[in-house]
Amino acid sequence: MSLHYDLFVIGGGSGGVRASRMAAATGAKVGIAESYRWGGTCVIRGCVPKKLFSYASHVGEDLHDVAGYGWSLGGTPSFDWGKLMAAKNKEIDRLESVYENNVLAPAGVALHRGTAKLIGPNSIDLDGQTITADKILIAVGGHPTRLPIPGAELAMTSNELFELQDFPDSMLVYGSGYIAVEFAGIMQGLGADVTLAFRADKMLRGFDEDLRDHLTQMMINKGVTIRPYTTLESLAQAAGGIEVAWQEHGDALESQRFDQVLMATGRRPNTHNLGLEAVGVALNDKGAIEVDHHFETSVPGIYALGDVIDRVQLTPVALGEAMAFVDTHFKGKPRRMDYATIATAVFSDPSVGTIGLSEDEARAQGYEVEIYRSTGRAMKYILPDRNEKMLMKLVVCKETDRVLGLHYVGPDAGEIVQGFAVAMKMGASKADFDATVGIHPTAAEELVTMRTPAA
Ligand code: NDP
């Protein structure tokens, strides 16, 4: 039996689900294929379970703070990784079912479980069944990578960490991007002894220098061992763990045993076994599918978006790309995705929120800037005497008064910077920030009350 669709989407993650249901809402006949689980990386083994783990980790810190607020808990609080994992799995199962039964099916999208492969510009093989479509959208995401060193297979990536059975007493997290920094905080907060090692001088390359320094100090205060300038040489199985051989500053090789190692050294687009070469879909120099402004690949009628095009690896970006794709190709309203001023949060401990340019980026782009900076302890942490400070920083263009960058380290970063992202997208000036009456007492009010430039 052969099937024909107006649009066939390969990949049931954030971008694919959004594109298929929005296209179906225009009356198009839409089918979607997923080889693993509905929801993709974000829902199944990314943002969502990570955030649940992050909440669990914060509960541990809050338990330490209770005495400062007059509460006492009977006995010593204890943590059960197995129970957290089971609760997480139950919630992910629920969300997967919501995607399948409450989102895609009611939207009129035909769901196919299986592995799809391009066999022509308008044809797909789905486990032996041929499907044709006027338009094909590839939204298959990416996968975490391991470094090509001896014993690399002994390390987990984030995929395996989400299924880890036994909680480790000690753990090496290698890398200093989003995933490394987030999991270092989560695992330390849940009770592991975490070392965060990376090759660079500081964590979170590309973020504002003050933010990087502040987060580093806060993580050290929380007990994470930070090892910059560290190169991994090899991993080997050792009694009850993994022996890690590494070099710091290019010095002599050292080794240390850890119960577990997490490699968080970047993600690559899923471009294998899709039939791309056979059909002539071109990849760019990063190994991602090359697309034009309207997500069309080098083959007319075949489109791609999300992590597989590797523009900005963030779920809300994939969702935005999917909306632009549907507006352009199904609603007759062609438009480009706007990648400017994308706010982002790192769910580290403490968390980080950033919008716009870092101080260095602003200077490199030729802006003369005024810097507003404030550090201090959140009110919430005073009675428990928690050794954690916030950082707030604004990078302001001296000539136009426009706020070019906003950087925050502290509790609830994602919640705080989301609202400011609207103002910054609208081009808010420092005068607009000053004219905004703060909400007292909050942490975020500091962002509208800084009056004296630091530099
Ligand atoms: P990132 O690209 O953020 O970081 C990769 C890390 O791996 C960097 O520290 C990099 O070091 C290091 N690295 C890369 N190659 C090597 C190498 N050969 N040797 C040593 N170190 C190496 O990737 P992640 O895996 O952390 O995350 C992938 C993407 O997922 C992120 O970019 C982000 O867009 C997204 N994400 C977003 C989250 C959020 O929104 N909160 C959460 C998690 C992921 P160096 O800096 O020196 O290059």
PDB file of N, CA, C and O in Angstrom, residues 116-173:
ATOM      1  N   ALA A 116      12.556   6.189   9.022  1.00  0.00           N
ATOM      2  CA  ALA A 116      12.307   6.718   7.684  1.00  0.00           C
ATOM      3  C   ALA A 116      13.616   7.032   6.978  1.00  0.00           C
ATOM      4  O   ALA A 116      14.576   7.490   7.602  1.00  0.00           O
ATOM      5  N   LYS A 117      13.640   6.767   5.680  1.00  0.00           N
ATOM      6  CA  LYS A 117      14.838   7.034   4.872  1.00  0.00           C
ATOM      7  C   LYS A 117      14.391   7.628   3.545  1.00  0.00           C
ATOM      8  O   LYS A 117      13.424   7.141   2.950  1.00  0.00           O
ATOM      9  N   LEU A 118      15.107   8.674   3.112  1.00  0.00           N
ATOM     10  CA  LEU A 118      14.756   9.270   1.820  1.00  0.00           C
ATOM     11  C   LEU A 118      15.161   8.319   0.701  1.00  0.00           C
ATOM     12  O   LEU A 118      16.280   7.793   0.702  1.00  0.00           O
ATOM     13  N   ILE A 119      14.244   8.128  -0.261  1.00  0.00           N
ATOM     14  CA  ILE A 119      14.622   7.316  -1.429  1.00  0.00           C
ATOM     15  C   ILE A 119      14.407   8.105  -2.717  1.00  0.00           C
ATOM     16  O   ILE A 119      14.663   7.616  -3.804  1.00  0.00           O
ATOM     17  N   GLY A 120      13.927   9.321  -2.593  1.00  0.00           N
ATOM     18  CA  GLY A 120      13.757  10.197  -3.749  1.00  0.00           C
ATOM     19  C   GLY A 120      13.345  11.565  -3.246  1.00  0.00           C
ATOM     20  O   GLY A 120      13.057  11.719  -2.062  1.00  0.00           O
ATOM     21  N   PRO A 121      13.304  12.568  -4.141  1.00  0.00           N
ATOM     22  CA  PRO A 121      12.967  13.923  -3.679  1.00  0.00           C
ATOM     23  C   PRO A 121      11.584  14.002  -3.039  1.00  0.00           C
ATOM     24  O   PRO A 121      11.326  14.867  -2.226  1.00  0.00           O
ATOM     25  N   ASN A 122      10.704  13.087  -3.387  1.00  0.00           N
ATOM     26  CA  ASN A 122       9.354  13.091  -2.812  1.00  0.00           C
ATOM     27  C   ASN A 122       8.987  11.742  -2.216  1.00  0.00           C
ATOM     28  O   ASN A 122       7.814  11.468  -1.991  1.00  0.00           O
ATOM     29  N   SER A 123       9.997  10.889  -1.969  1.00  0.00           N
ATOM     30  CA  SER A 123       9.685   9.526  -1.520  1.00  0.00           C
ATOM     31  C   SER A 123      10.506   9.128  -0.320  1.00  0.00           C
ATOM     32  O   SER A 123      11.692   9.465  -0.204  1.00  0.00           O
ATOM     33  N   ILE A 124       9.836   8.361   0.532  1.00  0.00           N
ATOM     34  CA  ILE A 124      10.452   7.883   1.770  1.00  0.00           C
ATOM     35  C   ILE A 124      10.187   6.406   1.893  1.00  0.00           C
ATOM     36  O   ILE A 124       9.089   5.925   1.576  1.00  0.00           O
ATOM     37  N   ASP A 125      11.204   5.708   2.394  1.00  0.00           N
ATOM     38  CA  ASP A 125      10.978   4.311   2.778  1.00  0.00           C
ATOM     39  C   ASP A 125      10.823   4.287   4.293  1.00  0.00           C
ATOM     40  O   ASP A 125      11.683   4.766   5.022  1.00  0.00           O
ATOM     41  N   LEU A 126       9.718   3.723   4.762  1.00  0.00           N
ATOM     42  CA  LEU A 126       9.497   3.617   6.203  1.00  0.00           C
ATOM     43  C   LEU A 126       9.409   2.133   6.536  1.00  0.00           C
ATOM     44  O   LEU A 126       8.347   1.518   6.396  1.00  0.00           O
ATOM     45  N   ASP A 127      10.537   1.562   6.902  1.00  0.00           N
ATOM     46  CA  ASP A 127      10.618   0.136   7.237  1.00  0.00           C
ATOM     47  C   ASP A 127       9.928  -0.732   6.174  1.00  0.00           C
ATOM     48  O   ASP A 127       9.129  -1.619   6.481  1.00  0.00           O
ATOM     49  N   GLY A 128      10.216  -0.426   4.914  1.00  0.00           N
ATOM     50  CA  GLY A 128       9.701  -1.273   3.829  1.00  0.00           C
ATOM     51  C   GLY A 128       8.469  -0.692   3.146  1.00  0.00           C
ATOM     52  O   GLY A 128       8.112  -1.108   2.047  1.00  0.00           O
ATOM     53  N   GLN A 129       7.819   0.275   3.764  1.00  0.00           N
ATOM     54  CA  GLN A 129       6.639   0.884   3.157  1.00  0.00           C
ATOM     55  C   GLN A 129       7.060   2.171   2.430  1.00  0.00           C
ATOM     56  O   GLN A 129       7.836   2.961   2.976  1.00  0.00           O
ATOM     57  N   THR A 130       6.549   2.375   1.212  1.00  0.00           N
ATOM     58  CA  THR A 130       6.888   3.604   0.496  1.00  0.00           C
ATOM     59  C   THR A 130       5.828   4.667   0.769  1.00  0.00           C
ATOM     60  O   THR A 130       4.630   4.406   0.661  1.00  0.00           O
ATOM     61  N   ILE A 131       6.310   5.843   1.133  1.00  0.00           N
ATOM     62  CA  ILE A 131       5.424   6.982   1.386  1.00  0.00           C
ATOM     63  C   ILE A 131       5.875   8.106   0.470  1.00  0.00           C
ATOM     64  O   ILE A 131       7.077   8.353   0.337  1.00  0.00           O
ATOM     65  N   THR A 132       4.930   8.785  -0.153  1.00  0.00           N
ATOM     66  CA  THR A 132       5.290   9.931  -0.979  1.00  0.00           C
ATOM     67  C   THR A 132       4.681  11.203  -0.383  1.00  0.00           C
ATOM     68  O   THR A 132       3.685  11.137   0.344  1.00  0.00           O
ATOM     69  N   ALA A 133       5.320  12.322  -0.688  1.00  0.00           N
ATOM     70  CA  ALA A 133       4.840  13.590  -0.133  1.00  0.00           C
ATOM     71  C   ALA A 133       5.270  14.732  -1.035  1.00  0.00           C
ATOM     72  O   ALA A 133       6.341  14.683  -1.638  1.00  0.00           O
ATOM     73  N   ASP A 134       4.425  15.773  -1.110  1.00  0.00           N
ATOM     74  CA  ASP A 134       4.807  16.961  -1.884  1.00  0.00           C
ATOM     75  C   ASP A 134       6.005  17.637  -1.226  1.00  0.00           C
ATOM     76  O   ASP A 134       6.903  18.126  -1.893  1.00  0.00           O
ATOM     77  N   LYS A 135       5.965  17.673   0.115  1.00  0.00           N
ATOM     78  CA  LYS A 135       7.069  18.270   0.861  1.00  0.00           C
ATOM     79  C   LYS A 135       7.503  17.296   1.942  1.00  0.00           C
ATOM     80  O   LYS A 135       6.658  16.667   2.591  1.00  0.00           O
ATOM     81  N   ILE A 136       8.815  17.218   2.138  1.00  0.00           N
ATOM     82  CA  ILE A 136       9.364  16.381   3.212  1.00  0.00           C
ATOM     83  C   ILE A 136      10.160  17.292   4.134  1.00  0.00           C
ATOM     84  O   ILE A 136      10.958  18.116   3.672  1.00  0.00           O
ATOM     85  N   LEU A 137       9.907  17.155   5.434  1.00  0.00           N
ATOM     86  CA  LEU A 137      10.636  17.967   6.419  1.00  0.00           C
ATOM     87  C   LEU A 137      11.462  17.046   7.309  1.00  0.00           C
ATOM     88  O   LEU A 137      10.924  16.124   7.934  1.00  0.00           O
ATOM     89  N   ILE A 138      12.773  17.312   7.372  1.00  0.00           N
ATOM     90  CA  ILE A 138      13.669  16.509   8.219  1.00  0.00           C
ATOM     91  C   ILE A 138      13.890  17.270   9.525  1.00  0.00           C
ATOM     92  O   ILE A 138      14.406  18.386   9.523  1.00  0.00           O
ATOM     93  N   ALA A 139      13.467  16.658  10.609  1.00  0.00           N
ATOM     94  CA  ALA A 139      13.616  17.299  11.928  1.00  0.00           C
ATOM     95  C   ALA A 139      14.058  16.227  12.924  1.00  0.00           C
ATOM     96  O   ALA A 139      13.379  15.945  13.910  1.00  0.00           O
ATOM     97  N   VAL A 140      15.208  15.625  12.600  1.00  0.00           N
ATOM     98  CA  VAL A 140      15.640  14.435  13.353  1.00  0.00           C
ATOM     99  C   VAL A 140      16.608  14.748  14.488  1.00  0.00           C
ATOM    100  O   VAL A 140      17.083  13.834  15.168  1.00  0.00           O
ATOM    101  N   GLY A 141      16.929  16.025  14.694  1.00  0.00           N
ATOM    102  CA  GLY A 141      17.728  16.407  15.867  1.00  0.00           C
ATOM    103  C   GLY A 141      19.186  16.017  15.798  1.00  0.00           C
ATOM    104  O   GLY A 141      19.777  15.902  14.719  1.00  0.00           O
ATOM    105  N   GLY A 142      19.775  15.839  16.982  1.00  0.00           N
ATOM    106  CA  GLY A 142      21.198  15.523  17.074  1.00  0.00           C
ATOM    107  C   GLY A 142      21.447  14.500  18.164  1.00  0.00           C
ATOM    108  O   GLY A 142      20.511  13.983  18.786  1.00  0.00           O
ATOM    109  N   HIS A 143      22.724  14.215  18.394  1.00  0.00           N
ATOM    110  CA  HIS A 143      23.085  13.230  19.415  1.00  0.00           C
ATOM    111  C   HIS A 143      24.346  13.681  20.142  1.00  0.00           C
ATOM    112  O   HIS A 143      25.193  14.360  19.543  1.00  0.00           O
ATOM    113  N   PRO A 144      24.497  13.285  21.406  1.00  0.00           N
ATOM    114  CA  PRO A 144      25.711  13.672  22.128  1.00  0.00           C
ATOM    115  C   PRO A 144      26.910  12.883  21.621  1.00  0.00           C
ATOM    116  O   PRO A 144      26.761  11.745  21.164  1.00  0.00           O
ATOM    117  N   THR A 145      28.085  13.498  21.709  1.00  0.00           N
ATOM    118  CA  THR A 145      29.290  12.836  21.186  1.00  0.00           C
ATOM    119  C   THR A 145      30.254  12.491  22.323  1.00  0.00           C
ATOM    120  O   THR A 145      30.205  13.093  23.400  1.00  0.00           O
ATOM    121  N   ARG A 146      31.137  11.532  22.060  1.00  0.00           N
ATOM    122  CA  ARG A 146      32.248  11.225  22.968  1.00  0.00           C
ATOM    123  C   ARG A 146      33.548  11.629  22.272  1.00  0.00           C
ATOM    124  O   ARG A 146      33.637  11.571  21.046  1.00  0.00           O
ATOM    125  N   LEU A 147      34.547  11.989  23.051  1.00  0.00           N
ATOM    126  CA  LEU A 147      35.849  12.309  22.468  1.00  0.00           C
ATOM    127  C   LEU A 147      36.491  11.026  21.957  1.00  0.00           C
ATOM    128  O   LEU A 147      36.311   9.959  22.559  1.00  0.00           O
ATOM    129  N   PRO A 148      37.270  11.109  20.874  1.00  0.00           N
ATOM    130  CA  PRO A 148      37.906   9.890  20.338  1.00  0.00           C
ATOM    131  C   PRO A 148      39.168   9.536  21.124  1.00  0.00           C
ATOM    132  O   PRO A 148      40.277   9.689  20.635  1.00  0.00           O
ATOM    133  N   ILE A 149      38.996   9.076  22.372  1.00  0.00           N
ATOM    134  CA  ILE A 149      40.156   8.695  23.197  1.00  0.00           C
ATOM    135  C   ILE A 149      39.978   7.240  23.628  1.00  0.00           C
ATOM    136  O   ILE A 149      38.842   6.746  23.663  1.00  0.00           O
ATOM    137  N   PRO A 150      41.069   6.562  23.971  1.00  0.00           N
ATOM    138  CA  PRO A 150      40.924   5.168  24.417  1.00  0.00           C
ATOM    139  C   PRO A 150      39.990   5.087  25.629  1.00  0.00           C
ATOM    140  O   PRO A 150      40.104   5.886  26.555  1.00  0.00           O
ATOM    141  N   GLY A 151      39.079   4.144  25.595  1.00  0.00           N
ATOM    142  CA  GLY A 151      38.170   3.917  26.724  1.00  0.00           C
ATOM    143  C   GLY A 151      36.980   4.857  26.751  1.00  0.00           C
ATOM    144  O   GLY A 151      36.202   4.846  27.714  1.00  0.00           O
ATOM    145  N   ALA A 152      36.796   5.664  25.701  1.00  0.00           N
ATOM    146  CA  ALA A 152      35.699   6.658  25.701  1.00  0.00           C
ATOM    147  C   ALA A 152      34.344   6.011  25.936  1.00  0.00           C
ATOM    148  O   ALA A 152      33.451   6.608  26.542  1.00  0.00           O
ATOM    149  N   GLU A 153      34.213   4.747  25.471  1.00  0.00           N
ATOM    150  CA  GLU A 153      32.918   4.081  25.600  1.00  0.00           C
ATOM    151  C   GLU A 153      32.531   3.825  27.061  1.00  0.00           C
ATOM    152  O   GLU A 153      31.373   3.548  27.367  1.00  0.00           O
ATOM    153  N   LEU A 154      33.515   3.934  27.976  1.00  0.00           N
ATOM    154  CA  LEU A 154      33.213   3.748  29.403  1.00  0.00           C
ATOM    155  C   LEU A 154      32.473   4.949  29.989  1.00  0.00           C
ATOM    156  O   LEU A 154      31.832   4.859  31.036  1.00  0.00           O
ATOM    157  N   ALA A 155      32.600   6.083  29.314  1.00  0.00           N
ATOM    158  CA  ALA A 155      31.940   7.305  29.810  1.00  0.00           C
ATOM    159  C   ALA A 155      30.480   7.303  29.389  1.00  0.00           C
ATOM    160  O   ALA A 155      30.110   6.755  28.352  1.00  0.00           O
ATOM    161  N   MET A 156      29.667   7.941  30.227  1.00  0.00           N
ATOM    162  CA  MET A 156      28.276   8.185  29.830  1.00  0.00           C
ATOM    163  C   MET A 156      28.242   9.455  28.989  1.00  0.00           C
ATOM    164  O   MET A 156      29.105  10.324  29.125  1.00  0.00           O
ATOM    165  N   THR A 157      27.224   9.566  28.159  1.00  0.00           N
ATOM    166  CA  THR A 157      26.820  10.870  27.643  1.00  0.00           C
ATOM    167  C   THR A 157      25.533  11.217  28.404  1.00  0.00           C
ATOM    168  O   THR A 157      25.078  10.423  29.235  1.00  0.00           O
ATOM    169  N   SER A 158      24.945  12.349  28.091  1.00  0.00           N
ATOM    170  CA  SER A 158      23.699  12.709  28.779  1.00  0.00           C
ATOM    171  C   SER A 158      22.631  11.635  28.552  1.00  0.00           C
ATOM    172  O   SER A 158      21.812  11.375  29.441  1.00  0.00           O
ATOM    173  N   ASN A 159      22.642  10.971  27.390  1.00  0.00           N
ATOM    174  CA  ASN A 159      21.644   9.918  27.135  1.00  0.00           C
ATOM    175  C   ASN A 159      21.676   8.845  28.210  1.00  0.00           C
ATOM    176  O   ASN A 159      20.641   8.448  28.748  1.00  0.00           O
ATOM    177  N   GLU A 160      22.889   8.360  28.532  1.00  0.00           N
ATOM    178  CA  GLU A 160      23.001   7.282  29.524  1.00  0.00           C
ATOM    179  C   GLU A 160      22.737   7.791  30.934  1.00  0.00           C
ATOM    180  O   GLU A 160      22.213   7.055  31.779  1.00  0.00           O
ATOM    181  N   LEU A 161      23.104   9.043  31.190  1.00  0.00           N
ATOM    182  CA  LEU A 161      22.886   9.571  32.544  1.00  0.00           C
ATOM    183  C   LEU A 161      21.400   9.558  32.896  1.00  0.00           C
ATOM    184  O   LEU A 161      21.027   9.314  34.042  1.00  0.00           O
ATOM    185  N   PHE A 162      20.562   9.788  31.893  1.00  0.00           N
ATOM    186  CA  PHE A 162      19.115   9.789  32.176  1.00  0.00           C
ATOM    187  C   PHE A 162      18.591   8.388  32.489  1.00  0.00           C
ATOM    188  O   PHE A 162      17.434   8.238  32.871  1.00  0.00           O
ATOM    189  N   GLU A 163      19.414   7.371  32.286  1.00  0.00           N
ATOM    190  CA  GLU A 163      18.987   5.995  32.589  1.00  0.00           C
ATOM    191  C   GLU A 163      19.872   5.365  33.654  1.00  0.00           C
ATOM    192  O   GLU A 163      19.765   4.162  33.927  1.00  0.00           O
ATOM    193  N   LEU A 164      20.749   6.131  34.275  1.00  0.00           N
ATOM    194  CA  LEU A 164      21.737   5.579  35.211  1.00  0.00           C
ATOM    195  C   LEU A 164      21.049   4.871  36.388  1.00  0.00           C
ATOM    196  O   LEU A 164      20.154   5.438  37.014  1.00  0.00           O
ATOM    197  N   GLN A 165      21.509   3.645  36.679  1.00  0.00           N
ATOM    198  CA  GLN A 165      20.857   2.857  37.736  1.00  0.00           C
ATOM    199  C   GLN A 165      21.352   3.226  39.130  1.00  0.00           C
ATOM    200  O   GLN A 165      20.560   3.424  40.047  1.00  0.00           O
ATOM    201  N   ASP A 166      22.688   3.257  39.295  1.00  0.00           N
ATOM    202  CA  ASP A 166      23.244   3.469  40.638  1.00  0.00           C
ATOM    203  C   ASP A 166      23.826   4.869  40.747  1.00  0.00           C
ATOM    204  O   ASP A 166      24.625   5.290  39.899  1.00  0.00           O
ATOM    205  N   PHE A 167      23.475   5.558  41.827  1.00  0.00           N
ATOM    206  CA  PHE A 167      23.979   6.916  42.001  1.00  0.00           C
ATOM    207  C   PHE A 167      25.465   6.859  42.361  1.00  0.00           C
ATOM    208  O   PHE A 167      25.860   6.136  43.278  1.00  0.00           O
ATOM    209  N   PRO A 168      26.310   7.618  41.662  1.00  0.00           N
ATOM    210  CA  PRO A 168      27.758   7.549  41.920  1.00  0.00           C
ATOM    211  C   PRO A 168      28.173   8.394  43.139  1.00  0.00           C
ATOM    212  O   PRO A 168      27.624   9.471  43.351  1.00  0.00           O
ATOM    213  N   ASP A 169      29.149   7.891  43.898  1.00  0.00           N
ATOM    214  CA  ASP A 169      29.711   8.715  44.979  1.00  0.00           C
ATOM    215  C   ASP A 169      30.608   9.797  44.392  1.00  0.00           C
ATOM    216  O   ASP A 169      30.665  10.907  44.889  1.00  0.00           O
ATOM    217  N   SER A 170      31.347   9.418  43.351  1.00  0.00           N
ATOM    218  CA  SER A 170      32.241  10.401  42.737  1.00  0.00           C
ATOM    219  C   SER A 170      32.003  10.405  41.229  1.00  0.00           C
ATOM    220  O   SER A 170      31.678   9.378  40.637  1.00  0.00           O
ATOM    221  N   MET A 171      32.163  11.572  40.650  1.00  0.00           N
ATOM    222  CA  MET A 171      31.869  11.677  39.222  1.00  0.00           C
ATOM    223  C   MET A 171      32.736  12.747  38.575  1.00  0.00           C
ATOM    224  O   MET A 171      32.891  13.843  39.119  1.00  0.00           O
ATOM    225  N   LEU A 172      33.289  12.421  37.420  1.00  0.00           N
ATOM    226  CA  LEU A 172      33.970  13.417  36.605  1.00  0.00           C
ATOM    227  C   LEU A 172      33.014  13.861  35.511  1.00  0.00           C
ATOM    228  O   LEU A 172      32.448  13.026  34.799  1.00  0.00           O
ATOM    229  N   VAL A 173      32.821  15.155  35.397  1.00  0.00           N
ATOM    230  CA  VAL A 173      32.072  15.697  34.269  1.00  0.00           C
ATOM    231  C   VAL A 173      33.097  16.396  33.392  1.00  0.00           C
ATOM    232  O   VAL A 173      33.814  17.292  33.858  1.00  0.00           O
TER     233      VAL A 173
END
